[in-house]
Amino acid sequence: MNMQQLALEEAALKTLADTVMDRLKAVKAEMQTALTEGGVGKVDAKLPDGTKVAVISRTDNKPAAVITDPEAFLAWVRTAAPSEVTTRLVTEVRPAYTTALLAEMTAAGVAEVSDKETGVVDSVPGVEIRATRSTTHSVRPTKDGRDLIAEAWRTGALGHLNLPQLTGGAS
């Protein structure tokens, strides 16, 4: 291919990709709203003839313990578990201990830990339980779903969908 043809092909593909990506973002947002408002966990994507080509699955946010105030957390660990604090040029909680505490609090769903020996429950300052990822969904094509969708595109079987079309600008 010569450089002019490559330039045109790249420009055309970029235009197509941008147009498709804009529509994908809009459809993805609509699907997320439909899944969330409908309380639906998953839905099958089917061709007009009923052939399943993909599964759309909702992924809910999952709360986890996160350190929101490192200084308050450090002060608490200094008191509650001083052997887990190291002092160098900076003072910090040992990463393994932090990981273990956050996992324990995530599992409990509260920013509290209990002393294994005494059973005393302490609130841990500087830690909150927060959603660490937003609610979203995934699209998982079936084994031959991509090929089936491509064939449906080629044969016009997806003509009823609001798929993007390239429209010219003002003349």
PDB file of N, CA, C and O in Angstrom, residues 62-133:
ATOM      1  N   LYS A  62     -18.495  -3.125  45.479  1.00  0.00           N
ATOM      2  CA  LYS A  62     -18.224  -3.928  46.666  1.00  0.00           C
ATOM      3  C   LYS A  62     -17.527  -3.041  47.686  1.00  0.00           C
ATOM      4  O   LYS A  62     -16.451  -2.516  47.422  1.00  0.00           O
ATOM      5  N   PRO A  63     -18.138  -2.883  48.861  1.00  0.00           N
ATOM      6  CA  PRO A  63     -17.500  -2.064  49.880  1.00  0.00           C
ATOM      7  C   PRO A  63     -16.237  -2.730  50.416  1.00  0.00           C
ATOM      8  O   PRO A  63     -16.168  -3.946  50.543  1.00  0.00           O
ATOM      9  N   ALA A  64     -15.256  -1.914  50.702  1.00  0.00           N
ATOM     10  CA  ALA A  64     -13.998  -2.407  51.263  1.00  0.00           C
ATOM     11  C   ALA A  64     -13.445  -1.352  52.204  1.00  0.00           C
ATOM     12  O   ALA A  64     -13.721  -0.159  52.060  1.00  0.00           O
ATOM     13  N   ALA A  65     -12.651  -1.788  53.150  1.00  0.00           N
ATOM     14  CA  ALA A  65     -12.015  -0.866  54.075  1.00  0.00           C
ATOM     15  C   ALA A  65     -10.877  -0.138  53.356  1.00  0.00           C
ATOM     16  O   ALA A  65     -10.066  -0.770  52.686  1.00  0.00           O
ATOM     17  N   VAL A  66     -10.862   1.178  53.479  1.00  0.00           N
ATOM     18  CA  VAL A  66      -9.793   1.984  52.892  1.00  0.00           C
ATOM     19  C   VAL A  66      -9.315   2.992  53.930  1.00  0.00           C
ATOM     20  O   VAL A  66     -10.102   3.500  54.729  1.00  0.00           O
ATOM     21  N   ILE A  67      -8.044   3.264  53.920  1.00  0.00           N
ATOM     22  CA  ILE A  67      -7.482   4.253  54.836  1.00  0.00           C
ATOM     23  C   ILE A  67      -7.775   5.629  54.267  1.00  0.00           C
ATOM     24  O   ILE A  67      -7.356   5.961  53.164  1.00  0.00           O
ATOM     25  N   THR A  68      -8.515   6.423  55.049  1.00  0.00           N
ATOM     26  CA  THR A  68      -8.870   7.766  54.603  1.00  0.00           C
ATOM     27  C   THR A  68      -8.060   8.835  55.327  1.00  0.00           C
ATOM     28  O   THR A  68      -7.961   9.954  54.854  1.00  0.00           O
ATOM     29  N   ASP A  69      -7.513   8.477  56.458  1.00  0.00           N
ATOM     30  CA  ASP A  69      -6.689   9.409  57.230  1.00  0.00           C
ATOM     31  C   ASP A  69      -5.462   8.642  57.729  1.00  0.00           C
ATOM     32  O   ASP A  69      -5.476   8.049  58.811  1.00  0.00           O
ATOM     33  N   PRO A  70      -4.384   8.624  56.925  1.00  0.00           N
ATOM     34  CA  PRO A  70      -3.200   7.838  57.291  1.00  0.00           C
ATOM     35  C   PRO A  70      -2.609   8.203  58.651  1.00  0.00           C
ATOM     36  O   PRO A  70      -2.134   7.322  59.365  1.00  0.00           O
ATOM     37  N   GLU A  71      -2.651   9.455  59.025  1.00  0.00           N
ATOM     38  CA  GLU A  71      -2.086   9.862  60.321  1.00  0.00           C
ATOM     39  C   GLU A  71      -2.896   9.294  61.483  1.00  0.00           C
ATOM     40  O   GLU A  71      -2.329   8.811  62.463  1.00  0.00           O
ATOM     41  N   ALA A  72      -4.225   9.348  61.392  1.00  0.00           N
ATOM     42  CA  ALA A  72      -5.070   8.793  62.450  1.00  0.00           C
ATOM     43  C   ALA A  72      -4.890   7.281  62.529  1.00  0.00           C
ATOM     44  O   ALA A  72      -4.817   6.709  63.619  1.00  0.00           O
ATOM     45  N   PHE A  73      -4.788   6.640  61.368  1.00  0.00           N
ATOM     46  CA  PHE A  73      -4.577   5.191  61.334  1.00  0.00           C
ATOM     47  C   PHE A  73      -3.245   4.844  61.993  1.00  0.00           C
ATOM     48  O   PHE A  73      -3.165   3.944  62.836  1.00  0.00           O
ATOM     49  N   LEU A  74      -2.181   5.560  61.636  1.00  0.00           N
ATOM     50  CA  LEU A  74      -0.856   5.318  62.217  1.00  0.00           C
ATOM     51  C   LEU A  74      -0.889   5.512  63.731  1.00  0.00           C
ATOM     52  O   LEU A  74      -0.353   4.689  64.486  1.00  0.00           O
ATOM     53  N   ALA A  75      -1.539   6.571  64.197  1.00  0.00           N
ATOM     54  CA  ALA A  75      -1.605   6.828  65.642  1.00  0.00           C
ATOM     55  C   ALA A  75      -2.313   5.681  66.351  1.00  0.00           C
ATOM     56  O   ALA A  75      -1.879   5.241  67.430  1.00  0.00           O
ATOM     57  N   TRP A  76      -3.376   5.164  65.746  1.00  0.00           N
ATOM     58  CA  TRP A  76      -4.100   4.055  66.365  1.00  0.00           C
ATOM     59  C   TRP A  76      -3.239   2.798  66.411  1.00  0.00           C
ATOM     60  O   TRP A  76      -3.173   2.103  67.426  1.00  0.00           O
ATOM     61  N   VAL A  77      -2.558   2.471  65.300  1.00  0.00           N
ATOM     62  CA  VAL A  77      -1.719   1.268  65.267  1.00  0.00           C
ATOM     63  C   VAL A  77      -0.570   1.406  66.263  1.00  0.00           C
ATOM     64  O   VAL A  77      -0.188   0.428  66.911  1.00  0.00           O
ATOM     65  N   ARG A  78      -0.017   2.608  66.418  1.00  0.00           N
ATOM     66  CA  ARG A  78       1.055   2.814  67.407  1.00  0.00           C
ATOM     67  C   ARG A  78       0.596   2.384  68.794  1.00  0.00           C
ATOM     68  O   ARG A  78       1.375   1.842  69.572  1.00  0.00           O
ATOM     69  N   THR A  79      -0.667   2.626  69.105  1.00  0.00           N
ATOM     70  CA  THR A  79      -1.205   2.268  70.414  1.00  0.00           C
ATOM     71  C   THR A  79      -1.652   0.815  70.457  1.00  0.00           C
ATOM     72  O   THR A  79      -1.341   0.084  71.400  1.00  0.00           O
ATOM     73  N   ALA A  80      -2.373   0.375  69.440  1.00  0.00           N
ATOM     74  CA  ALA A  80      -2.983  -0.957  69.460  1.00  0.00           C
ATOM     75  C   ALA A  80      -2.010  -2.077  69.134  1.00  0.00           C
ATOM     76  O   ALA A  80      -2.148  -3.184  69.649  1.00  0.00           O
ATOM     77  N   ALA A  81      -1.037  -1.818  68.257  1.00  0.00           N
ATOM     78  CA  ALA A  81      -0.094  -2.864  67.840  1.00  0.00           C
ATOM     79  C   ALA A  81       1.261  -2.228  67.526  1.00  0.00           C
ATOM     80  O   ALA A  81       1.698  -2.202  66.372  1.00  0.00           O
ATOM     81  N   PRO A  82       1.939  -1.716  68.531  1.00  0.00           N
ATOM     82  CA  PRO A  82       3.187  -0.983  68.296  1.00  0.00           C
ATOM     83  C   PRO A  82       4.267  -1.801  67.575  1.00  0.00           C
ATOM     84  O   PRO A  82       5.095  -1.239  66.856  1.00  0.00           O
ATOM     85  N   SER A  83       4.227  -3.118  67.692  1.00  0.00           N
ATOM     86  CA  SER A  83       5.238  -3.938  67.010  1.00  0.00           C
ATOM     87  C   SER A  83       5.045  -3.932  65.496  1.00  0.00           C
ATOM     88  O   SER A  83       5.921  -4.353  64.748  1.00  0.00           O
ATOM     89  N   GLU A  84       3.898  -3.465  65.029  1.00  0.00           N
ATOM     90  CA  GLU A  84       3.605  -3.425  63.603  1.00  0.00           C
ATOM     91  C   GLU A  84       3.974  -2.080  62.961  1.00  0.00           C
ATOM     92  O   GLU A  84       3.691  -1.849  61.797  1.00  0.00           O
ATOM     93  N   VAL A  85       4.605  -1.210  63.742  1.00  0.00           N
ATOM     94  CA  VAL A  85       5.035   0.088  63.234  1.00  0.00           C
ATOM     95  C   VAL A  85       6.548   0.074  63.114  1.00  0.00           C
ATOM     96  O   VAL A  85       7.249  -0.389  64.014  1.00  0.00           O
ATOM     97  N   THR A  86       7.026   0.542  61.988  1.00  0.00           N
ATOM     98  CA  THR A  86       8.470   0.667  61.809  1.00  0.00           C
ATOM     99  C   THR A  86       8.807   2.142  61.684  1.00  0.00           C
ATOM    100  O   THR A  86       8.036   2.921  61.133  1.00  0.00           O
ATOM    101  N   THR A  87       9.956   2.491  62.222  1.00  0.00           N
ATOM    102  CA  THR A  87      10.393   3.880  62.148  1.00  0.00           C
ATOM    103  C   THR A  87      11.694   3.923  61.369  1.00  0.00           C
ATOM    104  O   THR A  87      12.657   3.222  61.694  1.00  0.00           O
ATOM    105  N   ARG A  88      11.684   4.705  60.329  1.00  0.00           N
ATOM    106  CA  ARG A  88      12.874   4.973  59.522  1.00  0.00           C
ATOM    107  C   ARG A  88      12.943   6.484  59.414  1.00  0.00           C
ATOM    108  O   ARG A  88      12.686   7.159  60.385  1.00  0.00           O
ATOM    109  N   LEU A  89      13.248   6.955  58.247  1.00  0.00           N
ATOM    110  CA  LEU A  89      13.143   8.388  58.032  1.00  0.00           C
ATOM    111  C   LEU A  89      11.688   8.814  58.139  1.00  0.00           C
ATOM    112  O   LEU A  89      11.382   9.943  58.490  1.00  0.00           O
ATOM    113  N   VAL A  90      10.812   7.874  57.838  1.00  0.00           N
ATOM    114  CA  VAL A  90       9.378   8.086  58.012  1.00  0.00           C
ATOM    115  C   VAL A  90       8.854   6.956  58.880  1.00  0.00           C
ATOM    116  O   VAL A  90       9.431   5.881  58.924  1.00  0.00           O
ATOM    117  N   THR A  91       7.773   7.214  59.560  1.00  0.00           N
ATOM    118  CA  THR A  91       7.148   6.178  60.370  1.00  0.00           C
ATOM    119  C   THR A  91       5.918   5.704  59.620  1.00  0.00           C
ATOM    120  O   THR A  91       5.111   6.512  59.168  1.00  0.00           O
ATOM    121  N   GLU A  92       5.819   4.383  59.474  1.00  0.00           N
ATOM    122  CA  GLU A  92       4.685   3.836  58.745  1.00  0.00           C
ATOM    123  C   GLU A  92       4.292   2.496  59.332  1.00  0.00           C
ATOM    124  O   GLU A  92       5.079   1.833  59.999  1.00  0.00           O
ATOM    125  N   VAL A  93       3.062   2.113  59.077  1.00  0.00           N
ATOM    126  CA  VAL A  93       2.574   0.810  59.506  1.00  0.00           C
ATOM    127  C   VAL A  93       3.090  -0.220  58.503  1.00  0.00           C
ATOM    128  O   VAL A  93       3.136   0.036  57.297  1.00  0.00           O
ATOM    129  N   ARG A  94       3.495  -1.367  59.018  1.00  0.00           N
ATOM    130  CA  ARG A  94       3.978  -2.417  58.119  1.00  0.00           C
ATOM    131  C   ARG A  94       2.886  -2.756  57.101  1.00  0.00           C
ATOM    132  O   ARG A  94       1.732  -2.975  57.470  1.00  0.00           O
ATOM    133  N   PRO A  95       3.254  -2.807  55.814  1.00  0.00           N
ATOM    134  CA  PRO A  95       2.256  -3.063  54.771  1.00  0.00           C
ATOM    135  C   PRO A  95       1.472  -4.365  54.967  1.00  0.00           C
ATOM    136  O   PRO A  95       0.260  -4.403  54.734  1.00  0.00           O
ATOM    137  N   ALA A  96       2.119  -5.414  55.427  1.00  0.00           N
ATOM    138  CA  ALA A  96       1.414  -6.693  55.616  1.00  0.00           C
ATOM    139  C   ALA A  96       0.341  -6.560  56.696  1.00  0.00           C
ATOM    140  O   ALA A  96      -0.749  -7.133  56.578  1.00  0.00           O
ATOM    141  N   TYR A  97       0.651  -5.804  57.748  1.00  0.00           N
ATOM    142  CA  TYR A  97      -0.323  -5.601  58.823  1.00  0.00           C
ATOM    143  C   TYR A  97      -1.492  -4.759  58.315  1.00  0.00           C
ATOM    144  O   TYR A  97      -2.650  -5.065  58.594  1.00  0.00           O
ATOM    145  N   THR A  98      -1.180  -3.719  57.548  1.00  0.00           N
ATOM    146  CA  THR A  98      -2.230  -2.879  56.963  1.00  0.00           C
ATOM    147  C   THR A  98      -3.149  -3.727  56.094  1.00  0.00           C
ATOM    148  O   THR A  98      -4.381  -3.657  56.205  1.00  0.00           O
ATOM    149  N   THR A  99      -2.572  -4.559  55.244  1.00  0.00           N
ATOM    150  CA  THR A  99      -3.356  -5.419  54.364  1.00  0.00           C
ATOM    151  C   THR A  99      -4.256  -6.349  55.172  1.00  0.00           C
ATOM    152  O   THR A  99      -5.437  -6.519  54.871  1.00  0.00           O
ATOM    153  N   ALA A 100      -3.707  -6.941  56.222  1.00  0.00           N
ATOM    154  CA  ALA A 100      -4.476  -7.870  57.052  1.00  0.00           C
ATOM    155  C   ALA A 100      -5.618  -7.147  57.772  1.00  0.00           C
ATOM    156  O   ALA A 100      -6.751  -7.653  57.813  1.00  0.00           O
ATOM    157  N   LEU A 101      -5.329  -5.970  58.326  1.00  0.00           N
ATOM    158  CA  LEU A 101      -6.378  -5.221  59.018  1.00  0.00           C
ATOM    159  C   LEU A 101      -7.487  -4.797  58.064  1.00  0.00           C
ATOM    160  O   LEU A 101      -8.671  -4.927  58.374  1.00  0.00           O
ATOM    161  N   LEU A 102      -7.097  -4.276  56.903  1.00  0.00           N
ATOM    162  CA  LEU A 102      -8.104  -3.839  55.938  1.00  0.00           C
ATOM    163  C   LEU A 102      -8.959  -5.023  55.477  1.00  0.00           C
ATOM    164  O   LEU A 102     -10.175  -4.898  55.331  1.00  0.00           O
ATOM    165  N   ALA A 103      -8.334  -6.177  55.288  1.00  0.00           N
ATOM    166  CA  ALA A 103      -9.088  -7.369  54.897  1.00  0.00           C
ATOM    167  C   ALA A 103     -10.064  -7.774  55.993  1.00  0.00           C
ATOM    168  O   ALA A 103     -11.220  -8.129  55.715  1.00  0.00           O
ATOM    169  N   GLU A 104      -9.623  -7.727  57.233  1.00  0.00           N
ATOM    170  CA  GLU A 104     -10.485  -8.077  58.363  1.00  0.00           C
ATOM    171  C   GLU A 104     -11.677  -7.123  58.449  1.00  0.00           C
ATOM    172  O   GLU A 104     -12.823  -7.542  58.632  1.00  0.00           O
ATOM    173  N   MET A 105     -11.405  -5.827  58.287  1.00  0.00           N
ATOM    174  CA  MET A 105     -12.483  -4.839  58.362  1.00  0.00           C
ATOM    175  C   MET A 105     -13.424  -4.960  57.161  1.00  0.00           C
ATOM    176  O   MET A 105     -14.632  -4.798  57.291  1.00  0.00           O
ATOM    177  N   THR A 106     -12.865  -5.239  55.984  1.00  0.00           N
ATOM    178  CA  THR A 106     -13.703  -5.429  54.790  1.00  0.00           C
ATOM    179  C   THR A 106     -14.639  -6.606  55.007  1.00  0.00           C
ATOM    180  O   THR A 106     -15.834  -6.526  54.721  1.00  0.00           O
ATOM    181  N   ALA A 107     -14.113  -7.707  55.536  1.00  0.00           N
ATOM    182  CA  ALA A 107     -14.929  -8.895  55.784  1.00  0.00           C
ATOM    183  C   ALA A 107     -16.030  -8.612  56.801  1.00  0.00           C
ATOM    184  O   ALA A 107     -17.158  -9.090  56.663  1.00  0.00           O
ATOM    185  N   ALA A 108     -15.700  -7.797  57.813  1.00  0.00           N
ATOM    186  CA  ALA A 108     -16.683  -7.481  58.849  1.00  0.00           C
ATOM    187  C   ALA A 108     -17.668  -6.402  58.388  1.00  0.00           C
ATOM    188  O   ALA A 108     -18.761  -6.264  58.943  1.00  0.00           O
ATOM    189  N   GLY A 109     -17.263  -5.615  57.409  1.00  0.00           N
ATOM    190  CA  GLY A 109     -18.127  -4.546  56.917  1.00  0.00           C
ATOM    191  C   GLY A 109     -18.146  -3.313  57.784  1.00  0.00           C
ATOM    192  O   GLY A 109     -18.982  -2.430  57.616  1.00  0.00           O
ATOM    193  N   VAL A 110     -17.213  -3.247  58.752  1.00  0.00           N
ATOM    194  CA  VAL A 110     -17.110  -2.086  59.645  1.00  0.00           C
ATOM    195  C   VAL A 110     -15.645  -1.764  59.887  1.00  0.00           C
ATOM    196  O   VAL A 110     -14.787  -2.644  59.823  1.00  0.00           O
ATOM    197  N   ALA A 111     -15.375  -0.503  60.183  1.00  0.00           N
ATOM    198  CA  ALA A 111     -14.006  -0.069  60.454  1.00  0.00           C
ATOM    199  C   ALA A 111     -13.679  -0.321  61.930  1.00  0.00           C
ATOM    200  O   ALA A 111     -13.391   0.585  62.705  1.00  0.00           O
ATOM    201  N   GLU A 112     -13.764  -1.592  62.307  1.00  0.00           N
ATOM    202  CA  GLU A 112     -13.479  -2.023  63.669  1.00  0.00           C
ATOM    203  C   GLU A 112     -12.719  -3.343  63.624  1.00  0.00           C
ATOM    204  O   GLU A 112     -12.901  -4.129  62.690  1.00  0.00           O
ATOM    205  N   VAL A 113     -11.881  -3.566  64.636  1.00  0.00           N
ATOM    206  CA  VAL A 113     -11.196  -4.845  64.771  1.00  0.00           C
ATOM    207  C   VAL A 113     -11.333  -5.302  66.214  1.00  0.00           C
ATOM    208  O   VAL A 113     -11.479  -4.490  67.121  1.00  0.00           O
ATOM    209  N   SER A 114     -11.274  -6.603  66.410  1.00  0.00           N
ATOM    210  CA  SER A 114     -11.338  -7.115  67.779  1.00  0.00           C
ATOM    211  C   SER A 114     -10.001  -7.741  68.135  1.00  0.00           C
ATOM    212  O   SER A 114      -9.375  -8.406  67.309  1.00  0.00           O
ATOM    213  N   ASP A 115      -9.582  -7.504  69.344  1.00  0.00           N
ATOM    214  CA  ASP A 115      -8.344  -8.083  69.853  1.00  0.00           C
ATOM    215  C   ASP A 115      -8.570  -9.578  69.993  1.00  0.00           C
ATOM    216  O   ASP A 115      -9.525 -10.011  70.642  1.00  0.00           O
ATOM    217  N   LYS A 116      -7.715 -10.380  69.398  1.00  0.00           N
ATOM    218  CA  LYS A 116      -7.894 -11.844  69.379  1.00  0.00           C
ATOM    219  C   LYS A 116      -7.816 -12.451  70.776  1.00  0.00           C
ATOM    220  O   LYS A 116      -8.432 -13.475  71.046  1.00  0.00           O
ATOM    221  N   GLU A 117      -7.060 -11.813  71.659  1.00  0.00           N
ATOM    222  CA  GLU A 117      -6.894 -12.363  73.013  1.00  0.00           C
ATOM    223  C   GLU A 117      -7.980 -11.885  73.968  1.00  0.00           C
ATOM    224  O   GLU A 117      -8.511 -12.665  74.746  1.00  0.00           O
ATOM    225  N   THR A 118      -8.306 -10.599  73.928  1.00  0.00           N
ATOM    226  CA  THR A 118      -9.255 -10.046  74.909  1.00  0.00           C
ATOM    227  C   THR A 118     -10.677  -9.943  74.382  1.00  0.00           C
ATOM    228  O   THR A 118     -11.615  -9.832  75.169  1.00  0.00           O
ATOM    229  N   GLY A 119     -10.831  -9.929  73.053  1.00  0.00           N
ATOM    230  CA  GLY A 119     -12.152  -9.773  72.468  1.00  0.00           C
ATOM    231  C   GLY A 119     -12.635  -8.336  72.426  1.00  0.00           C
ATOM    232  O   GLY A 119     -13.737  -8.059  71.972  1.00  0.00           O
ATOM    233  N   VAL A 120     -11.807  -7.402  72.915  1.00  0.00           N
ATOM    234  CA  VAL A 120     -12.182  -5.990  72.909  1.00  0.00           C
ATOM    235  C   VAL A 120     -12.246  -5.493  71.468  1.00  0.00           C
ATOM    236  O   VAL A 120     -11.336  -5.747  70.668  1.00  0.00           O
ATOM    237  N   VAL A 121     -13.319  -4.793  71.144  1.00  0.00           N
ATOM    238  CA  VAL A 121     -13.509  -4.264  69.796  1.00  0.00           C
ATOM    239  C   VAL A 121     -13.105  -2.803  69.778  1.00  0.00           C
ATOM    240  O   VAL A 121     -13.553  -2.014  70.609  1.00  0.00           O
ATOM    241  N   ASP A 122     -12.225  -2.477  68.847  1.00  0.00           N
ATOM    242  CA  ASP A 122     -11.767  -1.086  68.681  1.00  0.00           C
ATOM    243  C   ASP A 122     -12.241  -0.541  67.359  1.00  0.00           C
ATOM    244  O   ASP A 122     -12.149  -1.211  66.326  1.00  0.00           O
ATOM    245  N   SER A 123     -12.731   0.697  67.383  1.00  0.00           N
ATOM    246  CA  SER A 123     -12.957   1.425  66.135  1.00  0.00           C
ATOM    247  C   SER A 123     -11.593   1.858  65.646  1.00  0.00           C
ATOM    248  O   SER A 123     -10.731   2.234  66.449  1.00  0.00           O
ATOM    249  N   VAL A 124     -11.370   1.807  64.347  1.00  0.00           N
ATOM    250  CA  VAL A 124     -10.068   2.170  63.792  1.00  0.00           C
ATOM    251  C   VAL A 124     -10.203   3.523  63.105  1.00  0.00           C
ATOM    252  O   VAL A 124     -10.824   3.625  62.043  1.00  0.00           O
ATOM    253  N   PRO A 125      -9.622   4.552  63.718  1.00  0.00           N
ATOM    254  CA  PRO A 125      -9.714   5.869  63.095  1.00  0.00           C
ATOM    255  C   PRO A 125      -8.919   5.915  61.795  1.00  0.00           C
ATOM    256  O   PRO A 125      -7.931   5.209  61.631  1.00  0.00           O
ATOM    257  N   GLY A 126      -9.401   6.753  60.876  1.00  0.00           N
ATOM    258  CA  GLY A 126      -8.698   6.908  59.611  1.00  0.00           C
ATOM    259  C   GLY A 126      -9.047   5.843  58.594  1.00  0.00           C
ATOM    260  O   GLY A 126      -8.448   5.787  57.528  1.00  0.00           O
ATOM    261  N   VAL A 127     -10.027   4.974  58.907  1.00  0.00           N
ATOM    262  CA  VAL A 127     -10.443   3.930  57.969  1.00  0.00           C
ATOM    263  C   VAL A 127     -11.957   4.015  57.816  1.00  0.00           C
ATOM    264  O   VAL A 127     -12.680   4.224  58.786  1.00  0.00           O
ATOM    265  N   GLU A 128     -12.419   3.880  56.593  1.00  0.00           N
ATOM    266  CA  GLU A 128     -13.850   3.836  56.306  1.00  0.00           C
ATOM    267  C   GLU A 128     -14.127   2.663  55.385  1.00  0.00           C
ATOM    268  O   GLU A 128     -13.235   2.213  54.667  1.00  0.00           O
ATOM    269  N   ILE A 129     -15.354   2.201  55.416  1.00  0.00           N
ATOM    270  CA  ILE A 129     -15.797   1.190  54.461  1.00  0.00           C
ATOM    271  C   ILE A 129     -16.442   1.963  53.313  1.00  0.00           C
ATOM    272  O   ILE A 129     -17.412   2.686  53.514  1.00  0.00           O
ATOM    273  N   ARG A 130     -15.884   1.831  52.138  1.00  0.00           N
ATOM    274  CA  ARG A 130     -16.359   2.573  50.964  1.00  0.00           C
ATOM    275  C   ARG A 130     -16.440   1.640  49.765  1.00  0.00           C
ATOM    276  O   ARG A 130     -15.721   0.650  49.697  1.00  0.00           O
ATOM    277  N   ALA A 131     -17.272   2.027  48.824  1.00  0.00           N
ATOM    278  CA  ALA A 131     -17.304   1.301  47.555  1.00  0.00           C
ATOM    279  C   ALA A 131     -15.985   1.580  46.837  1.00  0.00           C
ATOM    280  O   ALA A 131     -15.570   2.720  46.719  1.00  0.00           O
ATOM    281  N   THR A 132     -15.316   0.527  46.401  1.00  0.00           N
ATOM    282  CA  THR A 132     -14.018   0.709  45.751  1.00  0.00           C
ATOM    283  C   THR A 132     -14.106   0.636  44.247  1.00  0.00           C
ATOM    284  O   THR A 132     -13.139   0.887  43.560  1.00  0.00           O
ATOM    285  N   ARG A 133     -15.272   0.247  43.728  1.00  0.00           N
ATOM    286  CA  ARG A 133     -15.470   0.275  42.280  1.00  0.00           C
ATOM    287  C   ARG A 133     -16.931   0.607  42.035  1.00  0.00           C
ATOM    288  O   ARG A 133     -17.796   0.285  42.837  1.00  0.00           O
TER     289      ARG A 133
END
